[in-house]
Short mmCIF file of C-alpha atoms in Angstrom, two decimals:
data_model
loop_
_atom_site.label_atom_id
_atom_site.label_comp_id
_atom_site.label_asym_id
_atom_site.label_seq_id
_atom_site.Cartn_x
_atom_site.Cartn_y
_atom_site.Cartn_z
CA UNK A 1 13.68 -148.34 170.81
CA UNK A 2 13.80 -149.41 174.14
CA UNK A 3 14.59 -146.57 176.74
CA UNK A 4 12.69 -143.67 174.35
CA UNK A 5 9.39 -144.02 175.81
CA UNK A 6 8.04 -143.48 179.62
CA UNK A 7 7.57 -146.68 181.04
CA UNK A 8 4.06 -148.11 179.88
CA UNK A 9 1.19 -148.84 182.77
CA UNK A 10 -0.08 -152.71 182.78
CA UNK A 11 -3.48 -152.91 181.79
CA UNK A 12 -6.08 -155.17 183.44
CA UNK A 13 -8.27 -155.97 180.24
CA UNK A 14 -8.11 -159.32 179.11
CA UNK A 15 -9.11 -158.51 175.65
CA UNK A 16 -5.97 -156.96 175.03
CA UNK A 17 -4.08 -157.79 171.76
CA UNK A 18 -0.78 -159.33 172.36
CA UNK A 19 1.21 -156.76 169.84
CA UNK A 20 5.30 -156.57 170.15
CA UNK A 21 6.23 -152.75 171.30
CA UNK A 22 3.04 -151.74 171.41
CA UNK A 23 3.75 -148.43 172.84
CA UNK A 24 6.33 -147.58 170.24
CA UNK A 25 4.19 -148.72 167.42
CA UNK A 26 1.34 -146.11 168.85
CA UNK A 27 3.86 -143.54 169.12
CA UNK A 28 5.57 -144.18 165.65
CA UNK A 29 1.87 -144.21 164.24
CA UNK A 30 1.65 -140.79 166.15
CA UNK A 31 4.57 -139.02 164.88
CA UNK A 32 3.55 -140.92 161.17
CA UNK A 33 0.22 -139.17 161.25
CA UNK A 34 1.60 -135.23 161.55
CA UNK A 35 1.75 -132.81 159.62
CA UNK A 36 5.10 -132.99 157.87
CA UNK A 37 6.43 -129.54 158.79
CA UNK A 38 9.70 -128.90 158.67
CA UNK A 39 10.96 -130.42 161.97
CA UNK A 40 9.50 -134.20 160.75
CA UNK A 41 10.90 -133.92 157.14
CA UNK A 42 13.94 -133.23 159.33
CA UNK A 43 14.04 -137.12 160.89
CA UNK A 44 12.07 -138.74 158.21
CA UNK A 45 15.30 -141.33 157.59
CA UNK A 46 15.07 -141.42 161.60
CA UNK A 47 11.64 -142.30 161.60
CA UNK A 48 12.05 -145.12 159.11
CA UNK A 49 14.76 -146.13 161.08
CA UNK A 50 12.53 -146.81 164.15
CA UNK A 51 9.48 -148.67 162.03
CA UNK A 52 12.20 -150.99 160.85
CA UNK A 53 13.52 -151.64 163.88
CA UNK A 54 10.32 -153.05 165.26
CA UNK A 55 9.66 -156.20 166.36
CA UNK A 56 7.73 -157.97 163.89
CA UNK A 57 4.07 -157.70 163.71
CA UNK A 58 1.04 -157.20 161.40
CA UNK A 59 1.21 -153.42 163.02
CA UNK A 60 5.02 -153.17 162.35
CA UNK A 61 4.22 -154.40 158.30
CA UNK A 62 1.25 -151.81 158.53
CA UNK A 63 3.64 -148.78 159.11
CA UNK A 64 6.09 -150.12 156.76
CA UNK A 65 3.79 -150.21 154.25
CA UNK A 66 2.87 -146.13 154.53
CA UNK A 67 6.75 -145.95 154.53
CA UNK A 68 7.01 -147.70 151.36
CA UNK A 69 4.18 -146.06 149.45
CA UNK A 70 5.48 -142.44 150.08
CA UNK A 71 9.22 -143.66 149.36
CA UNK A 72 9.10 -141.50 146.46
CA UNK A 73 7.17 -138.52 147.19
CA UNK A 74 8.67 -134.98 147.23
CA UNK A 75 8.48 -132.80 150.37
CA UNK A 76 5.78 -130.83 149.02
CA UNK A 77 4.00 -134.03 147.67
CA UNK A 78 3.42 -134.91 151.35
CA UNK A 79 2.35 -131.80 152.70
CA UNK A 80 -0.24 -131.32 150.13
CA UNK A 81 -1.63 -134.86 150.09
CA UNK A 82 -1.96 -133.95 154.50
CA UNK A 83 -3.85 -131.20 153.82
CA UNK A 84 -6.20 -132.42 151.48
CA UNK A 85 -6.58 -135.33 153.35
CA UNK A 86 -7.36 -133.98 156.78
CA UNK A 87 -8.00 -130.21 156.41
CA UNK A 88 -10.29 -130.21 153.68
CA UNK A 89 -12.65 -133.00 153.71
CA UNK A 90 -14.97 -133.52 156.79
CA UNK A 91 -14.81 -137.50 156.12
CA UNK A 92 -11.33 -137.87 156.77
CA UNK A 93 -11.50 -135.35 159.74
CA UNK A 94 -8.40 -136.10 162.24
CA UNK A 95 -10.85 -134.93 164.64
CA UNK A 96 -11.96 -138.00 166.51
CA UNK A 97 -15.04 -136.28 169.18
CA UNK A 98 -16.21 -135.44 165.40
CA UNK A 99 -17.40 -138.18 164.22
CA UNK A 100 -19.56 -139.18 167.47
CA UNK A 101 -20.73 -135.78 168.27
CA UNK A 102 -20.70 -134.16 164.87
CA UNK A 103 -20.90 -129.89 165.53
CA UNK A 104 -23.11 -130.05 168.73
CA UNK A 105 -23.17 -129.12 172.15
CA UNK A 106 -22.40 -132.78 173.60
CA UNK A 107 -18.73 -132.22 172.01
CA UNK A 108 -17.10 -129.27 173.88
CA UNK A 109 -18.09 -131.65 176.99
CA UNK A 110 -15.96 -134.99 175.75
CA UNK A 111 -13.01 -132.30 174.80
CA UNK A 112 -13.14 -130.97 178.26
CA UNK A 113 -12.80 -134.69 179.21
CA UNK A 114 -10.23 -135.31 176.82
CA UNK A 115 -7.97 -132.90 178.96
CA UNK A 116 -9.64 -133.99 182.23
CA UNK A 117 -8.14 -137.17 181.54
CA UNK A 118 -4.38 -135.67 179.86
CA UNK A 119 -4.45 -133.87 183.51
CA UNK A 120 -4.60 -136.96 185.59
CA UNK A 121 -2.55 -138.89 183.37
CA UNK A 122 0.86 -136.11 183.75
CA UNK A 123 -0.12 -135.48 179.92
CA UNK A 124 0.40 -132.01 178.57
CA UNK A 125 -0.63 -131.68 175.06
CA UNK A 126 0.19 -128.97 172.65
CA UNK A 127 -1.68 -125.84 173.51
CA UNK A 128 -2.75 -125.09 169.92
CA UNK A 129 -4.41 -128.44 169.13
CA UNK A 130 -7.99 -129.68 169.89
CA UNK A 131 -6.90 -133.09 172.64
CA UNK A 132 -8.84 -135.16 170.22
CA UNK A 133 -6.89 -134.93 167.27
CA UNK A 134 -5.69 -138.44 166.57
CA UNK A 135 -2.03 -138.13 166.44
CA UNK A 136 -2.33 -136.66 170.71
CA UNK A 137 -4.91 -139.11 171.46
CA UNK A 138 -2.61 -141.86 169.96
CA UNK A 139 0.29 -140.82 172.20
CA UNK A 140 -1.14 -140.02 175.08
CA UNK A 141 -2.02 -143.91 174.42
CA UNK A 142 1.39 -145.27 173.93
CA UNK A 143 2.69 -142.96 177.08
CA UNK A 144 -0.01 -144.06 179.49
CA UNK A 145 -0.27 -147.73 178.57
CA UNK A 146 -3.35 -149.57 177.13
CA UNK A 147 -5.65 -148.99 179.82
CA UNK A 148 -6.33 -145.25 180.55
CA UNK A 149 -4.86 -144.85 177.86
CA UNK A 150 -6.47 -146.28 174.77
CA UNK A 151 -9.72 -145.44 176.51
CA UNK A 152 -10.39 -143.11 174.21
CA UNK A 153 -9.45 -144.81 171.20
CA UNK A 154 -11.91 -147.44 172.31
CA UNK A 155 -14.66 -145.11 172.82
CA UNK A 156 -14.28 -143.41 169.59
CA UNK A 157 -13.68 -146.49 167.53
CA UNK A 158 -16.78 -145.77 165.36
CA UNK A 159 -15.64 -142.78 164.08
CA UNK A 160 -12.08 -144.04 164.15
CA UNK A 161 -13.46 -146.93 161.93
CA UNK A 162 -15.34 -143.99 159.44
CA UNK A 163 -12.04 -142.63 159.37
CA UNK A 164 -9.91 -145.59 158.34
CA UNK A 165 -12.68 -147.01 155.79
CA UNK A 166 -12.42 -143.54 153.77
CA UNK A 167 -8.77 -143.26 154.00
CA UNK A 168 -8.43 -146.83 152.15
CA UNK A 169 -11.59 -146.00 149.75
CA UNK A 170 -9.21 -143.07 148.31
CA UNK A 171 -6.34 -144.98 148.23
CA UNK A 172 -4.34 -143.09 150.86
CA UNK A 173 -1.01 -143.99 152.23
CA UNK A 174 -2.24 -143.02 155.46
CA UNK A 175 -4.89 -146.22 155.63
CA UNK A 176 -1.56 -147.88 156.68
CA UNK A 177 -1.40 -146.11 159.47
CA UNK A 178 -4.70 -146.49 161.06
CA UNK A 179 -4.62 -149.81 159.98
CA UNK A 180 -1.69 -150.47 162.29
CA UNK A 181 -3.35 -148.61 164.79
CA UNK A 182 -6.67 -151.30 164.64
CA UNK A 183 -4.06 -153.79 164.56
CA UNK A 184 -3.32 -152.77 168.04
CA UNK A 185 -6.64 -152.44 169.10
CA UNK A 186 -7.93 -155.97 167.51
CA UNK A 187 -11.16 -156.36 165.84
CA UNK A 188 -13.84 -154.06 166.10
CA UNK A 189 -17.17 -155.53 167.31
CA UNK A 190 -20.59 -155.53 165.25
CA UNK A 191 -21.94 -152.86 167.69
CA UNK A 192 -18.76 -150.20 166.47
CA UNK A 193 -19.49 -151.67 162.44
CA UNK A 194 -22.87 -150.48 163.21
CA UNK A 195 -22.39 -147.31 164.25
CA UNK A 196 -19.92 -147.31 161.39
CA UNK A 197 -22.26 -147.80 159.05
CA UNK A 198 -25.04 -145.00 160.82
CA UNK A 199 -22.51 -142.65 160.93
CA UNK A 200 -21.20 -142.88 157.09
CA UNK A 201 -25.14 -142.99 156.48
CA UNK A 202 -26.26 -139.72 157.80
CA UNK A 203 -23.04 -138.33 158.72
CA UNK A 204 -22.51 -136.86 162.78
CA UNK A 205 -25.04 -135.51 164.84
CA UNK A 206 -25.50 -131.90 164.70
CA UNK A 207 -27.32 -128.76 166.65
CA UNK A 208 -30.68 -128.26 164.41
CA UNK A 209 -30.48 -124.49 166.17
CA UNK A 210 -29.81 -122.18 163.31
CA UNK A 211 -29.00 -124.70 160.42
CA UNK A 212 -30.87 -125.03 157.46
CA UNK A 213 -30.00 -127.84 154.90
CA UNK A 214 -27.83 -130.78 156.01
CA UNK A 215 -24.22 -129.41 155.95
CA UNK A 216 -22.37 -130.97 152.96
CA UNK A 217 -20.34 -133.63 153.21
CA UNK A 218 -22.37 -136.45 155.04
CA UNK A 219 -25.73 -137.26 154.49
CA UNK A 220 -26.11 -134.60 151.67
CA UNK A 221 -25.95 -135.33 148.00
CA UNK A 222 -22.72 -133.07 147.60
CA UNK A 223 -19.48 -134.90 145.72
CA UNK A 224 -17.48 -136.14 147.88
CA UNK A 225 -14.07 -134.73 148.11
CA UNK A 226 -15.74 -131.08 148.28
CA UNK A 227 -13.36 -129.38 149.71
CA UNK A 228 -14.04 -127.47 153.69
CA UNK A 229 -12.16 -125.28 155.79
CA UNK A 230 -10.95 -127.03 159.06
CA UNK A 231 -13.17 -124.84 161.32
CA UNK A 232 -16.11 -127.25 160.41
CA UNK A 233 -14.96 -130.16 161.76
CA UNK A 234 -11.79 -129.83 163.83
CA UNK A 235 -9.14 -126.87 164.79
CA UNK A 236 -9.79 -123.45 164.36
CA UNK A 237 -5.98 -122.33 165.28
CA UNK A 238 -4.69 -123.26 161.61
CA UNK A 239 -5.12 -121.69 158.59
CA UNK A 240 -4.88 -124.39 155.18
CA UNK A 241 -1.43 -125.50 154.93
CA UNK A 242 0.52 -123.74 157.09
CA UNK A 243 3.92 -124.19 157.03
CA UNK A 244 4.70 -123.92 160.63
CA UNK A 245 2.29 -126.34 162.62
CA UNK A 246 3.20 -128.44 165.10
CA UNK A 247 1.50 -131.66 165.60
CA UNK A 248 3.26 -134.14 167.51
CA UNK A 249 7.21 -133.13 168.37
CA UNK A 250 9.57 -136.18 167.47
CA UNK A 251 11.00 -135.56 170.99
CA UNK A 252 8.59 -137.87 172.15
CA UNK A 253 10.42 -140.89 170.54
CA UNK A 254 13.97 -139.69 171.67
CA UNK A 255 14.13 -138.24 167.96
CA UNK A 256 15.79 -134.54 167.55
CA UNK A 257 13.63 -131.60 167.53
CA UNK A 258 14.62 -128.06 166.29
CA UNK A 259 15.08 -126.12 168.17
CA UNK A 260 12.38 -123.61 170.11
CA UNK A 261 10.26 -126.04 168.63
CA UNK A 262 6.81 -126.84 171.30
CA UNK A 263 6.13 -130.70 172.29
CA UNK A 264 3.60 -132.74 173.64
CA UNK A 265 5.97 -134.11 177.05
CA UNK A 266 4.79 -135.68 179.96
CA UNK A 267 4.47 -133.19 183.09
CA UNK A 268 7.04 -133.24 185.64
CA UNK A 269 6.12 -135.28 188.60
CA UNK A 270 6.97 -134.82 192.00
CA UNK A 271 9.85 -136.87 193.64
CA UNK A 272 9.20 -138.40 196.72
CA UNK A 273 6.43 -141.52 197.84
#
């Protein structure tokens, strides 16, 4: 896969994990994490392609195990089991400022830095797409290196953490993926399991202006799996399951897009010193 991705900044951390291709294994986990529309159905064989072709890590088994427990499934299999994963339940939102910030004020502020930091990065994201759903923030990580660029992966770990432990409670193929993402990242400390634990306790924070009960969901005594339109906890551009969103483009790992189709590309920079 070498040659597919812009070349990756060195980071100064020392508490980096030491993970083979760890750029392409954010990306893959990126592209893994979208909406299968028809574009990724369209390199699905490429995509497993790439996982296998990965150096081998605990991350690399990680992907290859969401590969291997969706083998099987039909077309429309997948797309339902996305939807009712991350559209309808506000625990499994892909929606990382979310979890943190819950439906208050304090949100629209770490979105605007989101892009703030896209900007200065030479990141354009997809203009119909909140910048912290997970598949943009997780390639905007593998295209500006582990630095600035898992930033906010680090910042949002709590949530990301919610997000992961619910994803394996129900069994879903997609706990692969996020667990090859935390693979990358290496452990989380007590401080994120904390605010783990606070969040899956009482759920996000949330404006008390012009609420009544606690919204269902977290913190309320409503079943979980209730279903919920996305507008309460993410995107407000996409209607349930439609056919023709575009999450991450496959361009972004040298992979064929259809054509017309948007992507998430790096800006053009300016030649010259």
């Amino acid at each position: 896969m070498t040659g597919l991705l812009r070349p990756v900044r060195r980071s100064r951390r020392r508490d980096l994990v030491a993970v083979p291709a760890r750029a392409d294994v954010l990306a893959l986990a990126a592209l893994l994490l979208a909406y299968p529309d028809d574009e990724h159905l369209a390199v699905r064989d490429d995509l497993g392609t790439a996982v296998a072709a990965l150096p081998e890590s605990a991350a690399a088994g990680h992907l290859r195990g969401f590969l291997d427990a969706t083998a099987g499934w039909s077309e429309a299999r997948l797309r339902r089991h996305h939807v009712e994963t991350f559209d309808l339940r506000r625990s499994t939102s892909p929606y990382l400022t979310y979890y943190l910030h819950g439906d208050t004020r304090r949100r629209g502020a770490a979105l605007l830095g989101l892009k703030q930091t896209y900007r200065a990065g030479g990141f354009v994201p997809p203009e119909d797409e909140l910048p912290d759903h997970l598949p943009i923030v997780l390639e905007f990580a593998a295209q500006a290196g582990p630095g600035a660029g898992e930033a906010a992966l680090r910042t949002h770990r709590a949530g990301f953490e919610v997000l992961r432990a619910e994803l394996a409670r129900r069994e879903s193929p997609y706990r692969h993926v996020l667990d090859a993402v935390a693979a990358v990242l290496g452990p989380a400390g007590e401080r994120v399991h904390e605010r783990a634990r606070a969040i899956i306790r009482a759920g996000p924070p949330r404006d008390d202006v012009g609420l009544g009960a606690p919204l269902p969901g977290y913190g309320s005594a409503t079943p979980s799996g209730t279903p919920y339109p996305p507008t309460t906890c993410g995107s407000t551009s996409h209607a349930l399951g439609h056919p023709d969103r575009q999450r991450v483009a496959p361009v972004a790992l040298g992979l064929p897009a259809a054509p017309g189709a948007p992507s998430a590309t790096p800006a053009a920079r300016p030649e010259g010193p």
